Coordinates of C-alpha atoms and ligand atoms in Angstrom, one line a residue:
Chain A
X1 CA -22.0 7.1 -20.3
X2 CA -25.1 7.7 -22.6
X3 CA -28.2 5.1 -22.6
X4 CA -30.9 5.5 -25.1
X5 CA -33.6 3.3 -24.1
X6 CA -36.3 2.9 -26.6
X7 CA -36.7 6.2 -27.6
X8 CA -39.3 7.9 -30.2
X9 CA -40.1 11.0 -31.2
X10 CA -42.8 12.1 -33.9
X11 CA -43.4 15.6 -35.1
X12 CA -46.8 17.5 -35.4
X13 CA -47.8 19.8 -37.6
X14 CA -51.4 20.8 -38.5
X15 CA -51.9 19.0 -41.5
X16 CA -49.1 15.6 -40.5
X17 CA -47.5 13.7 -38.6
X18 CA -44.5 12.0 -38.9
X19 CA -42.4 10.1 -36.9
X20 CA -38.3 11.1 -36.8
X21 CA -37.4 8.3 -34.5
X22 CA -38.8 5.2 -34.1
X23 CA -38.3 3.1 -30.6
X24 CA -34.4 3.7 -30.5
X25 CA -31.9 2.2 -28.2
X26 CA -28.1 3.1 -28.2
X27 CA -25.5 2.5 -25.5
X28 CA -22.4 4.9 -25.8
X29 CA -19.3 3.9 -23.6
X30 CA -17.4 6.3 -21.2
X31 CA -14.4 7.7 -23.7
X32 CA -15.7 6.4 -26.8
X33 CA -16.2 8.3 -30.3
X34 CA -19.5 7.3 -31.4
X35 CA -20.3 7.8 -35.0
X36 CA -24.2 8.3 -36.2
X37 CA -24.4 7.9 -40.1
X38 CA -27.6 7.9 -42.5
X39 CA -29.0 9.5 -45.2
X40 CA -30.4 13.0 -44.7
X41 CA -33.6 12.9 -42.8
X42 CA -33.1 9.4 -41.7
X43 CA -33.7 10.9 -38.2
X44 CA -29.8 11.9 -37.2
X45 CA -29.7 15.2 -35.5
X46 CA -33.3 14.0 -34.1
X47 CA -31.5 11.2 -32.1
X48 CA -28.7 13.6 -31.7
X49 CA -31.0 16.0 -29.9
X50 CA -32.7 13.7 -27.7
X51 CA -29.2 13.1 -25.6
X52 CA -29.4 16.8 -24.0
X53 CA -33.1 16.8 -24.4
X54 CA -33.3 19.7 -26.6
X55 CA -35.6 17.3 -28.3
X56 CA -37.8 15.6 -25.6
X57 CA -38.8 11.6 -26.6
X58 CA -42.2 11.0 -26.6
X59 CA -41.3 7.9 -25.3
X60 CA -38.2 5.9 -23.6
X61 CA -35.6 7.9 -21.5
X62 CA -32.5 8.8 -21.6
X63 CA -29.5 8.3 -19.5
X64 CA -26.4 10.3 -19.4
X65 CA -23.6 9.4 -16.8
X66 CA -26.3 7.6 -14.5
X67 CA -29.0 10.4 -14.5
X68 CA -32.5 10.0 -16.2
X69 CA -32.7 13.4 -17.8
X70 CA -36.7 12.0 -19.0
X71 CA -37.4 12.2 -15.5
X72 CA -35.7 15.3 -14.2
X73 CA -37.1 18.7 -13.0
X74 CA -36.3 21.8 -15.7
X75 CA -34.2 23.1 -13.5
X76 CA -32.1 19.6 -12.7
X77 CA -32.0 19.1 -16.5
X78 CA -30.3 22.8 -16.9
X79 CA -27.1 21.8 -14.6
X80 CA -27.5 18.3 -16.2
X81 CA -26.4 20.0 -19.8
X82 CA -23.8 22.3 -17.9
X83 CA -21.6 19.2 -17.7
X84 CA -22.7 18.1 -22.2
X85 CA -21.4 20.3 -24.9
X86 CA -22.7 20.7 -28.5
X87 CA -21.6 21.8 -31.3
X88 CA -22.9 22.7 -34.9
X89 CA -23.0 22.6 -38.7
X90 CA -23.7 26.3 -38.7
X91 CA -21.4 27.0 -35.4
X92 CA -24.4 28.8 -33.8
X93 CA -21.9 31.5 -31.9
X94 CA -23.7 34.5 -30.6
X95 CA -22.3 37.0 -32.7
X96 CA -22.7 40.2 -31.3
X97 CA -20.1 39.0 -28.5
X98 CA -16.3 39.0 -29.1
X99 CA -14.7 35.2 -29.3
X100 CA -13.5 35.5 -25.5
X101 CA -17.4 36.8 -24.7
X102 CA -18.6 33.4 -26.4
X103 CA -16.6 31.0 -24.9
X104 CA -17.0 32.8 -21.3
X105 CA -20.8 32.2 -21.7
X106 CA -21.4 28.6 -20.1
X107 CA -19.2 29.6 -17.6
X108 CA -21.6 33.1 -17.1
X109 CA -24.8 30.2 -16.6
X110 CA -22.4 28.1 -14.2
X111 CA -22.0 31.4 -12.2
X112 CA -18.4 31.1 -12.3
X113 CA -17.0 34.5 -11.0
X114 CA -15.1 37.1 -13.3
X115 CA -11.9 36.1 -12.3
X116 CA -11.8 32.7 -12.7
X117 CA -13.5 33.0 -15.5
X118 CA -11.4 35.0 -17.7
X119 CA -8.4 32.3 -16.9
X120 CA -10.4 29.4 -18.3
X121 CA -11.4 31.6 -21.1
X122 CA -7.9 32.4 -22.1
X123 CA -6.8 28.8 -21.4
X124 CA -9.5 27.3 -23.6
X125 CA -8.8 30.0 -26.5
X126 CA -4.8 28.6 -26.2
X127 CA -5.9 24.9 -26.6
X128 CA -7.6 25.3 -29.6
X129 CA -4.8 27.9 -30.7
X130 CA -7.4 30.9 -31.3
X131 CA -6.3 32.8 -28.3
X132 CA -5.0 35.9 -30.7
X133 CA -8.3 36.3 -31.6
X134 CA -9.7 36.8 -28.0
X135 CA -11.4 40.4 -29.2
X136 CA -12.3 39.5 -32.0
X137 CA -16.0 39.2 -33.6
X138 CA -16.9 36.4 -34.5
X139 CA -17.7 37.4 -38.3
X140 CA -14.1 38.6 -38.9
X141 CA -13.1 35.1 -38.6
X142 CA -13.3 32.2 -41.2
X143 CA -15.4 28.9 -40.9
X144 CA -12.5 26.6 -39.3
X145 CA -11.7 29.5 -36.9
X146 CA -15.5 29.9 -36.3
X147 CA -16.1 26.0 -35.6
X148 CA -12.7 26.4 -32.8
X149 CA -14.6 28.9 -30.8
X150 CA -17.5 27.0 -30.2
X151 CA -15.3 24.1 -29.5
X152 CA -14.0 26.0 -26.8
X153 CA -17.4 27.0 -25.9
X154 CA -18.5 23.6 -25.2
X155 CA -15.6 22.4 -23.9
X156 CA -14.9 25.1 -21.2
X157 CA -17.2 24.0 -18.9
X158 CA -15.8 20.4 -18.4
X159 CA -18.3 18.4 -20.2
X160 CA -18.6 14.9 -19.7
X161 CA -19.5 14.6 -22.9
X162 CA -19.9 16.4 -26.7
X163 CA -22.4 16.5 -28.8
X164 CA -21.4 16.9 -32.8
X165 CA -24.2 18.1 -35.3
X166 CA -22.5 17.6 -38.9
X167 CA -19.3 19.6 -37.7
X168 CA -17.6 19.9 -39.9
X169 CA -19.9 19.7 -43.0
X170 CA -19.8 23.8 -44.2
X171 CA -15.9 23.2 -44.1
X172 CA -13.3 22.6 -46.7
X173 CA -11.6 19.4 -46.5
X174 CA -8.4 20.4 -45.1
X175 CA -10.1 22.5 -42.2
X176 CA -12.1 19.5 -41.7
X177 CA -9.0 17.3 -40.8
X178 CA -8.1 20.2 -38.4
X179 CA -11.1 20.1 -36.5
X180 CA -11.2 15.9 -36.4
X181 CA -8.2 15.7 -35.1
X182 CA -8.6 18.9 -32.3
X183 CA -11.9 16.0 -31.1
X184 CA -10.0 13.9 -31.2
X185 CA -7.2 15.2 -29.1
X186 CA -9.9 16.4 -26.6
X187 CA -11.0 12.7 -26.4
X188 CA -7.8 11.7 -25.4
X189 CA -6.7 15.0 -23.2
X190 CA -10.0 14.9 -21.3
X191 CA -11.4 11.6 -21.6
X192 CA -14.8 13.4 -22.6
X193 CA -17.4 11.0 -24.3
X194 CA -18.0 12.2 -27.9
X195 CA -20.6 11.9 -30.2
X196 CA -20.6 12.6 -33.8
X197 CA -23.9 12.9 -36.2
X198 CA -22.1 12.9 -40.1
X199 CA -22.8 12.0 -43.7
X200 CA -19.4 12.0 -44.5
X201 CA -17.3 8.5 -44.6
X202 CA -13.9 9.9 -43.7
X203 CA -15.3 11.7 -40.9
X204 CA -16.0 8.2 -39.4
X205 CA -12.8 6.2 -40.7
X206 CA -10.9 9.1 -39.3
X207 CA -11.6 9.1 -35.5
X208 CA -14.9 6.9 -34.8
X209 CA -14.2 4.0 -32.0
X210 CA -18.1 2.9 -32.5
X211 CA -20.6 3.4 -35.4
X212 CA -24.3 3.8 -35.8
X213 CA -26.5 3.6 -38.9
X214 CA -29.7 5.0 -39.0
X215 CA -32.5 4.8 -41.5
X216 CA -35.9 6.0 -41.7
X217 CA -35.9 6.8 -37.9
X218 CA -34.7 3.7 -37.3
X219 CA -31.2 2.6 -35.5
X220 CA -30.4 -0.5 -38.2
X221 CA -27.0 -1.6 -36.7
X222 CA -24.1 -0.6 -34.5
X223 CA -20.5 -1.2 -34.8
X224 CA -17.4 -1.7 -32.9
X225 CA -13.6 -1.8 -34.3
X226 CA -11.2 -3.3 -32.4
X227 CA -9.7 -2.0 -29.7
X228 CA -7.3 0.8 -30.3
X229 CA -8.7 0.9 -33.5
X230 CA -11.2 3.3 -35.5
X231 CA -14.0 2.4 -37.7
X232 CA -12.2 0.8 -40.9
X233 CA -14.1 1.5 -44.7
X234 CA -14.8 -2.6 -44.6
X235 CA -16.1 -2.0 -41.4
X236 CA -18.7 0.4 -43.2
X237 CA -19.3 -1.8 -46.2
X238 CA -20.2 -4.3 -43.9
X239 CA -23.2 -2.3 -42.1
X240 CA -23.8 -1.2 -45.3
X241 CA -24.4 -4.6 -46.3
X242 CA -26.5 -5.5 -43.0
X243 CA -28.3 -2.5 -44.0
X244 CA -29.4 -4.1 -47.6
X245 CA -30.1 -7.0 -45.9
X246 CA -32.9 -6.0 -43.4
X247 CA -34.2 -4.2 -46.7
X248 CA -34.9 -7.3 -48.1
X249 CA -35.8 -8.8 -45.1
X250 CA -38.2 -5.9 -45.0
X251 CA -39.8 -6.8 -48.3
X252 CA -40.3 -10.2 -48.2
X253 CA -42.4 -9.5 -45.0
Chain B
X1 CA -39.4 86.1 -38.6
X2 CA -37.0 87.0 -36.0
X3 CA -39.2 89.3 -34.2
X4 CA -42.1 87.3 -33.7
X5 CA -40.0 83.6 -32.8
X6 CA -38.7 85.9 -30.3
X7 CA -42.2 87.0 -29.5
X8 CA -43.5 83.6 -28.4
X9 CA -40.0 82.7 -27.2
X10 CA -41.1 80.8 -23.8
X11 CA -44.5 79.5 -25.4
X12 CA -42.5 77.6 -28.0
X13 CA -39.9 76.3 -24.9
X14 CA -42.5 75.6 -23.1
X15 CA -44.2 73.3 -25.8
X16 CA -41.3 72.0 -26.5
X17 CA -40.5 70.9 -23.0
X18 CA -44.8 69.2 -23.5
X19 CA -43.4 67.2 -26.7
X20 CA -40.6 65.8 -24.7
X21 CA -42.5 65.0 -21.3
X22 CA -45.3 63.1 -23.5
X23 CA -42.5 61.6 -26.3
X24 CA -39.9 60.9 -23.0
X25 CA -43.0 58.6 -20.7
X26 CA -44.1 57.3 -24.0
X27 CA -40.3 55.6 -24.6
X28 CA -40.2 54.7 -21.2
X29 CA -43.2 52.7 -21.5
X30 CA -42.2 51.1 -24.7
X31 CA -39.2 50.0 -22.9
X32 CA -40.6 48.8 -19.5
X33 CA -44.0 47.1 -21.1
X34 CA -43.6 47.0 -25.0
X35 CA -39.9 45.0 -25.0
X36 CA -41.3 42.4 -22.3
X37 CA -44.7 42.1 -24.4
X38 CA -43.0 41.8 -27.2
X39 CA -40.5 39.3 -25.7
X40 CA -43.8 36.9 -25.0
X41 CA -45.2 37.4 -28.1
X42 CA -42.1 36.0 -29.6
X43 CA -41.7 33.4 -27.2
X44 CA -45.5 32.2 -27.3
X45 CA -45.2 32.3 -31.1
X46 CA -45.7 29.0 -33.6
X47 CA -42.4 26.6 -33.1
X48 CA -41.1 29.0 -30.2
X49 CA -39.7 27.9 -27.5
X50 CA -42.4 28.7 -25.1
X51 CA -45.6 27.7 -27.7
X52 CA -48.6 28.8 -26.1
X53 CA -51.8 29.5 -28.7
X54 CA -54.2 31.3 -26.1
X55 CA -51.4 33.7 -24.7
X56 CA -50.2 34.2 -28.0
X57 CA -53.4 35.0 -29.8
X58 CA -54.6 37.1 -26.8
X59 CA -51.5 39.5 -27.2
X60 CA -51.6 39.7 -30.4
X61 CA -55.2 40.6 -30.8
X62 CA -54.4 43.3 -28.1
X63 CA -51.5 44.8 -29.8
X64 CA -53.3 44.7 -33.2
X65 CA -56.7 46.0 -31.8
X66 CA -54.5 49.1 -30.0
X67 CA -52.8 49.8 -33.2
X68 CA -55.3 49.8 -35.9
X69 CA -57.7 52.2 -33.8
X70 CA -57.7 55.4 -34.9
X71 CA -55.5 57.5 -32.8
X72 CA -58.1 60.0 -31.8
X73 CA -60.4 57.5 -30.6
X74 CA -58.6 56.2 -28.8
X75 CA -57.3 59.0 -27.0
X76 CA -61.0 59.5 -26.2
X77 CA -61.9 55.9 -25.8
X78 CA -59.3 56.0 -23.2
X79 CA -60.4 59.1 -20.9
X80 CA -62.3 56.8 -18.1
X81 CA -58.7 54.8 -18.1
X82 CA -56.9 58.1 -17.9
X83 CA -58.5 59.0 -15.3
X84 CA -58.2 56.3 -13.5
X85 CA -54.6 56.5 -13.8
X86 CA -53.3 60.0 -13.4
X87 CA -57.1 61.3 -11.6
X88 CA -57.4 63.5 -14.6
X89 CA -57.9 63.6 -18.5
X90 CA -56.4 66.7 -19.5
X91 CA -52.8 68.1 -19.7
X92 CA -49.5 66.8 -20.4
X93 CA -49.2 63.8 -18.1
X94 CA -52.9 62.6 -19.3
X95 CA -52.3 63.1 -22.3
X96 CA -49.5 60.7 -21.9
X97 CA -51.4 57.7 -20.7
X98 CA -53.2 56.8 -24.3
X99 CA -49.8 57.8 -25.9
X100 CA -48.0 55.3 -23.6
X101 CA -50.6 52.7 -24.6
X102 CA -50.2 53.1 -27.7
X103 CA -45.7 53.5 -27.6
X104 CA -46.4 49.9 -26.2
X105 CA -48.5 48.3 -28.8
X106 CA -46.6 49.9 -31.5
X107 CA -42.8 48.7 -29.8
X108 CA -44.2 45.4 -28.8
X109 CA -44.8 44.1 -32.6
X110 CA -41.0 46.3 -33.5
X111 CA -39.3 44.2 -30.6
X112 CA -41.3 40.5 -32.2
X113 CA -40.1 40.8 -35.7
X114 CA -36.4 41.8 -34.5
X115 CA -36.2 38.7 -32.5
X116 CA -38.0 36.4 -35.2
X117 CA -34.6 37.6 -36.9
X118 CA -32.3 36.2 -34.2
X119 CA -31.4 32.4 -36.1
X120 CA -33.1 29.5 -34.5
X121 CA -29.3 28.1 -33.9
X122 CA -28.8 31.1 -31.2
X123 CA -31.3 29.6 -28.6
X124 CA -30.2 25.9 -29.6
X125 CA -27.1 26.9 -27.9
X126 CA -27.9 28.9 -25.5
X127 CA -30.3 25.5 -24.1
X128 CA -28.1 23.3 -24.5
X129 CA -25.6 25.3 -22.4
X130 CA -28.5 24.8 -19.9
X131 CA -29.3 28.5 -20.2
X132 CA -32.5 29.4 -17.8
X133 CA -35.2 31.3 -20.1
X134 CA -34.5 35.1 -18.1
X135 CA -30.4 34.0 -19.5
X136 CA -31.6 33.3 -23.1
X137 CA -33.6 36.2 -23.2
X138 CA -30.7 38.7 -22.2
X139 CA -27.5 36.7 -23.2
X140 CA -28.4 35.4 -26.0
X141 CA -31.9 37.0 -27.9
X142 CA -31.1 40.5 -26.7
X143 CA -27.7 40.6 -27.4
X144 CA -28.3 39.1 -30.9
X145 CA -31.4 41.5 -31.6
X146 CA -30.0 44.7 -30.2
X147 CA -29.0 46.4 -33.6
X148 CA -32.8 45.6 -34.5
X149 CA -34.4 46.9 -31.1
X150 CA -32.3 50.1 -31.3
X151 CA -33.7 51.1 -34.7
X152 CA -37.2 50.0 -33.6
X153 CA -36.8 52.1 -30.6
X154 CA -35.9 55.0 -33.4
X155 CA -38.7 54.5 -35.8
X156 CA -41.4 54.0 -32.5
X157 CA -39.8 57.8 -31.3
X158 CA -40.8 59.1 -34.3
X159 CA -44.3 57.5 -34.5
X160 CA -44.9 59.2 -30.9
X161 CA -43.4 62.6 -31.9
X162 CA -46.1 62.6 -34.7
X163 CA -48.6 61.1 -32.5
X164 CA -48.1 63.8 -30.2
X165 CA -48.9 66.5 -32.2
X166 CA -52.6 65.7 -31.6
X167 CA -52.9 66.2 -27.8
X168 CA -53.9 69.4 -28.2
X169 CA -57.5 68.0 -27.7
X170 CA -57.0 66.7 -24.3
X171 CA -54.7 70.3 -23.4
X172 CA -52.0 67.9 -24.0
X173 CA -49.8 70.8 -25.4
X174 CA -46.5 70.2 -27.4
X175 CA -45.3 72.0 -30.4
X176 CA -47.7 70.3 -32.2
X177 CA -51.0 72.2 -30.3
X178 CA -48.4 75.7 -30.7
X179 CA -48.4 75.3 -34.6
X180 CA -51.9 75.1 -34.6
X181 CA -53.1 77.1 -32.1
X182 CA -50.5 79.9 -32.9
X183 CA -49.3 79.0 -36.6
X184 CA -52.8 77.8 -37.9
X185 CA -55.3 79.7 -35.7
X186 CA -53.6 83.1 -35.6
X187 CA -52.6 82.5 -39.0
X188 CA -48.8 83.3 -38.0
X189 CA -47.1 81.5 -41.0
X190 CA -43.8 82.1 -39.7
X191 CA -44.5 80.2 -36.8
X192 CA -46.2 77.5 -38.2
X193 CA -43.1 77.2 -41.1
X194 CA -40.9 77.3 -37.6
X195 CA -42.5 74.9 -35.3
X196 CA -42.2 72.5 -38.5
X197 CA -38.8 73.0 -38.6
X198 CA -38.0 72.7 -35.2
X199 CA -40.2 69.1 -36.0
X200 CA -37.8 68.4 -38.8
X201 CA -34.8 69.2 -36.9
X202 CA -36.3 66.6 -34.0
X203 CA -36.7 63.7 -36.4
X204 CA -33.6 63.8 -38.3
X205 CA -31.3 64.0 -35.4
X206 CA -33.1 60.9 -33.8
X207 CA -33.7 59.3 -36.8
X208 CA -29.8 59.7 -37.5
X209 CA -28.4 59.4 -34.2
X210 CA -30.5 55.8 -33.6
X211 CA -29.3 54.5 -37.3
X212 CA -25.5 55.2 -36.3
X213 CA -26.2 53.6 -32.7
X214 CA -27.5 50.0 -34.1
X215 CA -24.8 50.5 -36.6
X216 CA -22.2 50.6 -33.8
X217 CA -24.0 47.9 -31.8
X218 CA -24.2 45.7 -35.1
X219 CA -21.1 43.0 -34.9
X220 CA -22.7 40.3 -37.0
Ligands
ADP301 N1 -39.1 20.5 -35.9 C1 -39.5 19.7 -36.8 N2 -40.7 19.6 -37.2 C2 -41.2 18.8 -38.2 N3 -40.4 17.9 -38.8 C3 -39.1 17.8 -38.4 C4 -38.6 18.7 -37.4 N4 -37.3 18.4 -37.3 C5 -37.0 17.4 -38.1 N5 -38.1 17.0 -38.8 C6 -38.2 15.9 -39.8 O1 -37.7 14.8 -39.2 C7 -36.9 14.0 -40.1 C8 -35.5 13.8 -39.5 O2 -34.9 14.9 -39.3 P1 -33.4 15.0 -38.8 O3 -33.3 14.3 -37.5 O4 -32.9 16.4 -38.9 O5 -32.6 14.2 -40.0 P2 -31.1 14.1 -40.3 O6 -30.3 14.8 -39.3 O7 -30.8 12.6 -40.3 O8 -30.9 14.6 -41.7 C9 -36.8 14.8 -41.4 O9 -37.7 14.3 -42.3 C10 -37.3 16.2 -41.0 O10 -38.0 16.8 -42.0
MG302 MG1 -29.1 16.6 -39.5

């Protein structure tokens, strides 16, 4: 569903440069729930980014469900991210619109008419169980509540797939479980393609079908449980371990 | 006092009606040209969206030159334009021109620093919802800004009332040139002490009435 080939990105200011992602390549199955773990500023969101182009590669290109979006026209690449959500740490709802006003917005840039779209709107709100807070503002309404909207959001335009950004890191843990298992259930429901940048261990143990670590703008190894199965905490030990390994191997030359 | 308010009863309506023709074009033009120039100097800015150094710099040399000249000069400075424009450089509706020119310097910069205030997370989404830029400008920066534009749009009224009260040396007009010419000149105290009222009266209710409206607009 998603290709990364070889993809690098480095970042210019006036007085540096410095490179975020180094010559990355990462293949992301139809249905699968792709974890991306590191250390802060190992180059996460970066490579997160670089799926829907918000961050355009300097070099390499990117696939998603059998387009090039490196090579596409501005105005191919804007239906291209109709059919990708993404979602935030920091939600990112526009909130000088009710919750209903939000979640209608994709469908507004689809040119979906009024109708139509106030059904998809009030069926979106009732899967993620926020649809008595239709007309609300999004301020009146806590983090975990917050976070469900713009799941809806991204989800109510049928995306293939959905892009995570830390999630659920501004939430308590219990809300956090909430909002892992609502991905996940939208995984199963819709088949949509999900992937998940996190610093949190559980987050990954929890739903992940695939893993990726990252370091210094670097993808250092990729994981796959079993099937049927999700990332296990050995499983993480062990890329932990392959990790230490290339360190040394890094050191000796 | 009475007596001689009554006295000059259609001179002050009539200068009155001068504040708001000059004052009305003025916010028109800071609405049609000062919101969109503002818009792109926001857009063109450092780490914006649409990063462009020349445009950038270019606009906002223009809007810096237009505010920080002297408003007389460039009333004057401006006649050859005004003429150009409105085939005259005195009255009301001239008088408007270097007014309007300056409404949209002065809104321009108002309408930058309320969008620099819209959070960077805003336009993330609105892109990767595959927004097209005329979309993220009105569905997402406006909409998140408004609160900001509104009160902009006060304080800029209020700059053009008080920049108005100057035309009087292009025949301009407005209850500016009346305090002066009748107030001042004819040494009519009363009048003067009235026409500043009237001023006071002007200001607060805008002042107020535009504070309450980006209170009401403000959801965030
Ligand atoms: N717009 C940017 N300009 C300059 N440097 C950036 C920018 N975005 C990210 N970086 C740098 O790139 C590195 C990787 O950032 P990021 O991908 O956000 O890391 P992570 O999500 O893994 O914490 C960090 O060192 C960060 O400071
Ligand atoms: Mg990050």
């Amino acid at each position: 569903m998603i290709s990364l080939h070889q993809v690098s990105k480095t970042y210019v200011t006036s007085n540096s440069r410095f490179q975020a992602v180094d010559a990355v390549s990462l293949e992301v199955g139809a249905g699968e729930i792709h974890g991306i773990i590191g250390s802060s500023g190992a180059g996460k969101s970066t490579l997160l980014r670089m799926i829907n182009l918000l961050e355009r590669p300097d070099e390499g290109t990117v696939i998603v469900d059998g387009n090039d979006l490196t090579s596409m026209t501005d105005k191919h690449l804007r239906e291209a991210r109709r059919s990708m959500g993404m979602i935030f740490q920091s939600f990112n709802l526009v909130n000088n619109r009710t919750v209903s006003g939000n979640v209608a917005m994709p469908l507004e840039m689809a040119g979906l008419g009024k109708k139509e779209r106030a059904e998809r709107v009030r069926e979106y709100l009732d899967f993620m169980g926020i649809a008595d807070k239709a007309e609300e503002y999004p301020s009146r309404l806590s983090g975990g509540q917050q976070q469900r909207v713009a799941i809806a959001r991204a989800l109510v335009n049928h995306p293939k797939v959905l892009l995570c950004d830390e999630p659920t890191s501004s939430l308590d843990p219990q809300t956090t479980v909430g909002i892992l298992d609502v991905l996940k259930h939208i995984n199963r429901t819709f088949g949509v393609t999900v992937v998940i940048v996190t610093h949190e261990m559980n987050v990954v143990t929890n739903m992940c079908t695939t893993v990726s670590m990252m370091e210094n703008g670097g993808l250092i190894n990729t994981f796959k449980a079993e099937q049927g199965n999700t990332i296990s905490s050995e499983d993480i030990s062990r890329i932990t371990v392959g990790l230490s390994r290339d360190k040394v191997r890094d050191t000796h030359g | 006092m009475v007596d001689s308010i009554m006295q000059y009863q259609s001179e002050i309506w009539h200068a009155i009606g001068e504040t708001f023709t000059m004052v009305g074009i003025s916010i028109i033009a800071a609405i049609a040209l000062g919101l969109p120039v503002g818009t792109l100097l926001y857009l063109s800015g450092k780490g914006q969206l649409f990063e462009n150094r020349v445009l950038f710099a270019v606009m906002n040399i223009l809007v810096n030159v237009v505010r920080s000249f002297p408003f007389l000069l460039l009333v004057v400075f401006l006649i050859p334009f005004t003429r150009f424009v409105v085939g005259t450089a005195l009255g009301t509706l001239a008088a408007s021109v270097p007014l309007s020119i300056m409404a949209i310097a002065y809104y321009a910069r108002l309408v930058e620093q309320s969008l620099l205030e819209v959070p960077k997370g805003v336009t993330e989404a609105a892109s990767s919802m595959g927004a097209s830029t005329l979309q993220l400008i009105v569905k997402f920066l406006y909409v998140e800004a408004r609160s900001g534009l509104m009160l902009g749009l006060t304080t800029s009224t209020i700059s053009f009332i008080s920049y108005s009260t100057v035309m009087g040396i292009v025949g301009g007009g407005g209850i500016g040139d009346f305090a002066i010419r009748y107030g001042y000149q004819r040494f009519e105290t009363e009048i003067m002490i009235f026409t500043i009222i009237i001023m006071l009266i002007l200001v607060q209710t805008i002042q107020y009435t535009g504070s309450f409206m980006a209170r009401v607009l403000d959801k965030r």
